[in-house]
PDB file of C-alpha atoms in Angstrom:
ATOM      1  CA  MET A 986      63.305  61.794  18.895  1.00 50.00           C
ATOM      2  CA  LEU A 987      66.731  60.348  19.333  1.00 54.00           C
ATOM      3  CA  GLN A 988      67.800  59.120  22.491  1.00 50.00           C
ATOM      4  CA  GLY A 989      71.244  57.917  23.958  1.00 49.00           C
ATOM      5  CA  ARG A 990      71.145  55.634  26.779  1.00 52.00           C
ATOM      6  CA  TYR A 991      72.603  53.535  29.083  1.00 53.00           C
ATOM      7  CA  ALA A 992      76.412  54.415  28.416  1.00 57.00           C
ATOM      8  CA  GLY A 993      76.288  55.382  24.692  1.00 69.00           C
ATOM      9  CA  VAL A 994      77.444  57.803  22.769  1.00 79.00           C
ATOM     10  CA  LEU A 995      75.815  59.627  20.350  1.00 79.00           C
ATOM     11  CA  GLU A 996      77.907  62.383  18.057  1.00 84.00           C
ATOM     12  CA  LEU A 997      75.857  64.744  15.883  1.00 85.00           C
ATOM     13  CA  GLN A 998      78.355  66.515  13.236  1.00 93.00           C
ATOM     14  CA  GLY A 999      76.810  68.820  10.276  1.00 95.00           C
ATOM     15  CA  ILE A1000      73.510  67.767  10.586  1.00 89.00           C
ATOM     16  CA  GLU A1001      70.166  69.490   9.774  1.00 91.00           C
ATOM     17  CA  LEU A1002      67.066  68.769  11.235  1.00 85.00           C
ATOM     18  CA  ILE A1003      63.872  70.568  11.215  1.00 85.00           C
ATOM     19  CA  ALA A1004      60.730  68.606  13.104  1.00 82.00           C
ATOM     20  CA  ASN A1005      57.466  69.303  14.512  1.00 76.00           C
ATOM     21  CA  LYS A1006      58.386  67.931  17.742  1.00 70.00           C
ATOM     22  CA  GLY A1007      61.707  67.390  19.509  1.00 66.00           C
ATOM     23  CA  ILE A1008      63.534  65.826  21.293  1.00 62.00           C
ATOM     24  CA  ILE A1009      67.166  64.629  21.720  1.00 66.00           C
ATOM     25  CA  GLU A1010      67.885  63.129  24.968  1.00 62.00           C
ATOM     26  CA  VAL A1011      70.497  61.542  26.765  1.00 65.00           C
ATOM     27  CA  SER A1012      70.351  59.501  29.484  1.00 61.00           C
ATOM     28  CA  SER A1013      71.924  57.336  32.638  1.00 60.00           C
ATOM     29  CA  LEU A1014      75.569  57.501  32.123  1.00 58.00           C
ATOM     30  CA  ALA A1015      74.954  58.479  28.357  1.00 74.00           C
ATOM     31  CA  ASN A1016      77.073  60.862  26.252  1.00 82.00           C
ATOM     32  CA  ALA A1017      76.582  62.976  23.475  1.00 84.00           C
ATOM     33  CA  SER A1018      77.975  66.351  21.485  1.00 89.00           C
ATOM     34  CA  PHE A1019      76.769  68.340  18.962  1.00 91.00           C
ATOM     35  CA  THR A1020      79.211  70.262  16.468  1.00 96.00           C
ATOM     36  CA  ASP A1021      77.802  72.597  13.517  1.00 96.00           C
ATOM     37  CA  CYS A1022      74.512  71.087  14.080  1.00 93.00           C
ATOM     38  CA  LYS A1023      70.948  72.955  12.503  1.00 93.00           C
ATOM     39  CA  VAL A1024      68.533  71.721  14.705  1.00 89.00           C
ATOM     40  CA  ILE A1025      64.824  73.087  14.311  1.00 90.00           C
ATOM     41  CA  THR A1026      61.409  72.604  16.202  1.00 86.00           C
ATOM     42  CA  ASP A1027      57.986  74.023  15.984  1.00 84.00           C
ATOM     43  CA  GLY A1028      55.203  73.757  19.402  1.00 75.00           C
ATOM     44  CA  ASN A1029      56.400  75.009  22.262  1.00 76.00           C
ATOM     45  CA  THR A1030      56.120  72.865  25.194  1.00 75.00           C
ATOM     46  CA  TRP A1031      58.793  71.078  26.713  1.00 72.00           C
ATOM     47  CA  SER A1032      58.579  67.743  24.025  1.00 73.00           C
ATOM     48  CA  SER A1033      59.798  70.880  21.364  1.00 74.00           C
ATOM     49  CA  GLY A1034      62.856  70.931  22.977  1.00 77.00           C
ATOM     50  CA  ILE A1035      65.623  69.912  21.722  1.00 82.00           C
ATOM     51  CA  ILE A1036      68.410  69.388  23.717  1.00 82.00           C
ATOM     52  CA  ALA A1037      67.396  67.272  26.713  1.00 80.00           C
ATOM     53  CA  PRO A1038      69.865  65.291  29.003  1.00 80.00           C
ATOM     54  CA  SER A1039      68.105  63.174  32.135  1.00 75.00           C
ATOM     55  CA  GLY A1040      68.440  60.180  34.226  1.00 67.00           C
ATOM     56  CA  TYR A1041      66.973  59.054  37.533  1.00 56.00           C
ATOM     57  CA  GLY A1042      69.119  57.528  40.142  1.00 51.00           C
ATOM     58  CA  VAL A1043      72.630  56.991  38.588  1.00 60.00           C
ATOM     59  CA  GLN A1044      75.012  59.605  36.843  1.00 68.00           C
ATOM     60  CA  PRO A1045      72.820  61.481  34.264  1.00 73.00           C
ATOM     61  CA  GLY A1046      73.452  62.053  31.008  1.00 78.00           C
ATOM     62  CA  THR A1047      75.851  64.813  29.882  1.00 85.00           C
ATOM     63  CA  ILE A1048      75.853  66.911  26.119  1.00 88.00           C
ATOM     64  CA  THR A1049      78.138  68.939  25.259  1.00 93.00           C
ATOM     65  CA  VAL A1050      77.367  71.507  22.666  1.00 95.00           C
ATOM     66  CA  ASN A1051      80.251  72.249  20.747  1.00 97.00           C
ATOM     67  CA  SER A1052      78.394  74.835  17.533  1.00 97.00           C
ATOM     68  CA  GLY A1053      75.621  75.402  15.495  1.00 97.00           C
ATOM     69  CA  GLU A1054      72.215  76.568  15.498  1.00 96.00           C
ATOM     70  CA  TYR A1055      69.389  75.479  17.580  1.00 94.00           C
ATOM     71  CA  ARG A1056      65.770  76.687  18.139  1.00 93.00           C
ATOM     72  CA  SER A1057      62.787  75.949  19.450  1.00 91.00           C
ATOM     73  CA  ALA A1058      60.078  76.502  22.505  1.00 90.00           C
ATOM     74  CA  TYR A1059      63.389  74.970  24.684  1.00 90.00           C
ATOM     75  CA  PRO A1060      66.607  75.084  22.926  1.00 91.00           C
ATOM     76  CA  ILE A1061      68.311  73.527  26.022  1.00 90.00           C
ATOM     77  CA  TYR A1062      66.081  71.824  28.005  1.00 86.00           C
ATOM     78  CA  VAL A1063      67.707  69.921  31.133  1.00 84.00           C
ATOM     79  CA  LEU A1064      64.286  67.358  31.912  1.00 78.00           C
ATOM     80  CA  THR A1065      62.970  66.638  35.630  1.00 73.00           C
ATOM     81  CA  SER A1066      65.490  63.886  36.255  1.00 74.00           C
ATOM     82  CA  GLY A1067      68.564  66.013  36.041  1.00 77.00           C
ATOM     83  CA  GLY A1068      71.180  65.816  33.549  1.00 81.00           C
ATOM     84  CA  VAL A1069      74.168  68.777  32.401  1.00 86.00           C
ATOM     85  CA  VAL A1070      74.243  70.457  29.193  1.00 90.00           C
ATOM     86  CA  ASN A1071      78.100  71.932  28.733  1.00 93.00           C
ATOM     87  CA  VAL A1072      77.917  75.028  26.340  1.00 94.00           C
ATOM     88  CA  VAL A1073      80.998  75.571  24.324  1.00 96.00           C
ATOM     89  CA  GLY A1074      79.359  77.623  21.440  1.00 96.00           C
ATOM     90  CA  GLY A1075      76.639  77.696  19.524  1.00 96.00           C
ATOM     91  CA  LYS A1076      73.185  80.054  19.109  1.00 96.00           C
ATOM     92  CA  PHE A1077      70.422  79.284  20.885  1.00 95.00           C
ATOM     93  CA  VAL A1078      66.620  80.813  19.804  1.00 95.00           C
ATOM     94  CA  GLY A1079      64.471  80.103  22.786  1.00 93.00           C
ATOM     95  CA  THR A1080      60.207  80.676  22.113  1.00 91.00           C
ATOM     96  CA  THR A1081      59.834  80.232  25.119  1.00 90.00           C
ATOM     97  CA  ALA A1082      63.239  80.193  27.511  1.00 90.00           C
ATOM     98  CA  ALA A1083      66.848  79.404  25.419  1.00 91.00           C
ATOM     99  CA  ILE A1084      67.589  77.488  28.271  1.00 90.00           C
ATOM    100  CA  MET A1085      65.385  75.780  31.482  1.00 87.00           C
ATOM    101  CA  VAL A1086      66.738  73.950  34.001  1.00 84.00           C
ATOM    102  CA  THR A1087      64.493  71.768  35.881  1.00 78.00           C
ATOM    103  CA  SER A1088      65.417  69.295  38.856  1.00 67.00           C
ATOM    104  CA  GLY A1089      63.437  67.386  41.366  1.00 59.00           C
ATOM    105  CA  SER A1090      60.853  64.043  40.872  1.00 54.00           C
ATOM    106  CA  LYS A1091      61.019  60.476  40.972  1.00 53.00           C
ATOM    107  CA  ASN A1092      60.140  58.102  38.329  1.00 50.00           C
ATOM    108  CA  SER A1093      57.771  54.430  38.346  1.00 48.00           C
ATOM    109  CA  SER A1094      60.608  52.528  40.322  1.00 49.00           C
ATOM    110  CA  GLY A1095      61.109  55.504  43.336  1.00 50.00           C
ATOM    111  CA  LEU A1096      64.458  56.304  42.319  1.00 49.00           C
ATOM    112  CA  ASN A1097      65.211  60.499  42.756  1.00 51.00           C
ATOM    113  CA  SER A1098      66.234  62.330  40.232  1.00 55.00           C
ATOM    114  CA  SER A1099      69.802  64.054  39.605  1.00 65.00           C
ATOM    115  CA  ASN A1100      70.442  67.593  39.743  1.00 74.00           C
ATOM    116  CA  GLY A1101      69.831  69.712  36.566  1.00 79.00           C
ATOM    117  CA  ILE A1102      73.276  71.766  35.775  1.00 83.00           C
ATOM    118  CA  VAL A1103      73.917  73.985  32.614  1.00 88.00           C
ATOM    119  CA  ASN A1104      77.555  74.951  32.289  1.00 90.00           C
ATOM    120  CA  ILE A1105      78.031  78.270  30.341  1.00 91.00           C
ATOM    121  CA  ASN A1106      81.290  78.595  28.470  1.00 92.00           C
ATOM    122  CA  GLY A1107      80.380  80.395  24.799  1.00 93.00           C
ATOM    123  CA  GLY A1108      77.638  80.804  22.656  1.00 94.00           C
ATOM    124  CA  GLU A1109      74.569  83.127  21.625  1.00 94.00           C
ATOM    125  CA  PHE A1110      71.524  83.030  23.544  1.00 93.00           C
ATOM    126  CA  SER A1111      68.099  84.344  22.659  1.00 93.00           C
ATOM    127  CA  GLY A1112      65.815  83.830  25.060  1.00 91.00           C
ATOM    128  CA  ASN A1113      65.266  83.864  28.999  1.00 87.00           C
ATOM    129  CA  TRP A1114      66.901  81.608  31.233  1.00 87.00           C
ATOM    130  CA  LYS A1115      64.745  79.527  33.720  1.00 83.00           C
ATOM    131  CA  LEU A1116      65.835  77.518  36.154  1.00 77.00           C
ATOM    132  CA  GLU A1117      62.823  75.859  38.333  1.00 72.00           C
ATOM    133  CA  ARG A1118      62.952  73.059  40.930  1.00 62.00           C
ATOM    134  CA  TYR A1119      59.519  70.658  42.018  1.00 57.00           C
ATOM    135  CA  SER A1120      58.718  70.618  45.695  1.00 51.00           C
ATOM    136  CA  ALA A1121      58.917  67.549  46.650  1.00 50.00           C
ATOM    137  CA  SER A1122      60.690  67.022  50.347  1.00 41.00           C
ATOM    138  CA  ASP A1123      62.041  64.041  49.666  1.00 47.00           C
ATOM    139  CA  VAL A1124      63.956  64.627  46.312  1.00 46.00           C
ATOM    140  CA  PRO A1125      67.315  66.664  47.503  1.00 48.00           C
ATOM    141  CA  THR A1126      67.699  68.439  44.089  1.00 53.00           C
ATOM    142  CA  THR A1127      69.117  71.319  42.462  1.00 60.00           C
ATOM    143  CA  SER A1128      68.771  73.388  39.496  1.00 63.00           C
ATOM    144  CA  THR A1129      72.214  75.402  38.429  1.00 67.00           C
ATOM    145  CA  LEU A1130      73.153  77.064  35.195  1.00 70.00           C
ATOM    146  CA  ASN A1131      76.803  78.347  35.861  1.00 72.00           C
ATOM    147  CA  ILE A1132      78.285  81.180  33.432  1.00 72.00           C
ATOM    148  CA  ILE A1133      81.993  79.821  33.149  1.00 64.00           C
TER     149      ILE A1133
END
């Protein structure tokens, strides 16, 4: 797992990564970008996802995918703690779902999660697109998929 946290910046260009588990997580004010990468993971659970922003109670992590190929159970998986993915281009093949956007949880400190958002401005997708909101009456979050 690669992580960019707390106002960090993670830029991946031209890497090839084949693993039996994911994920590349970006959280809490951090930003990441993927350009011309090839990432493939095995497995069929959320932990085999590749691109996974998250963030509790503060501005969530943001990931921008410019190009490349991403294959897993969930190539894009916005964790229940929320986050943002901006898709400019790339190929996404999901054996369970190409895009999974979830929201609605609390961390151990009781901080509310952020909204889960995926903005699509390009790219090729193979697999289902899923939006889920975990029920918790005190967590006012949404799961959003914007196609631009």
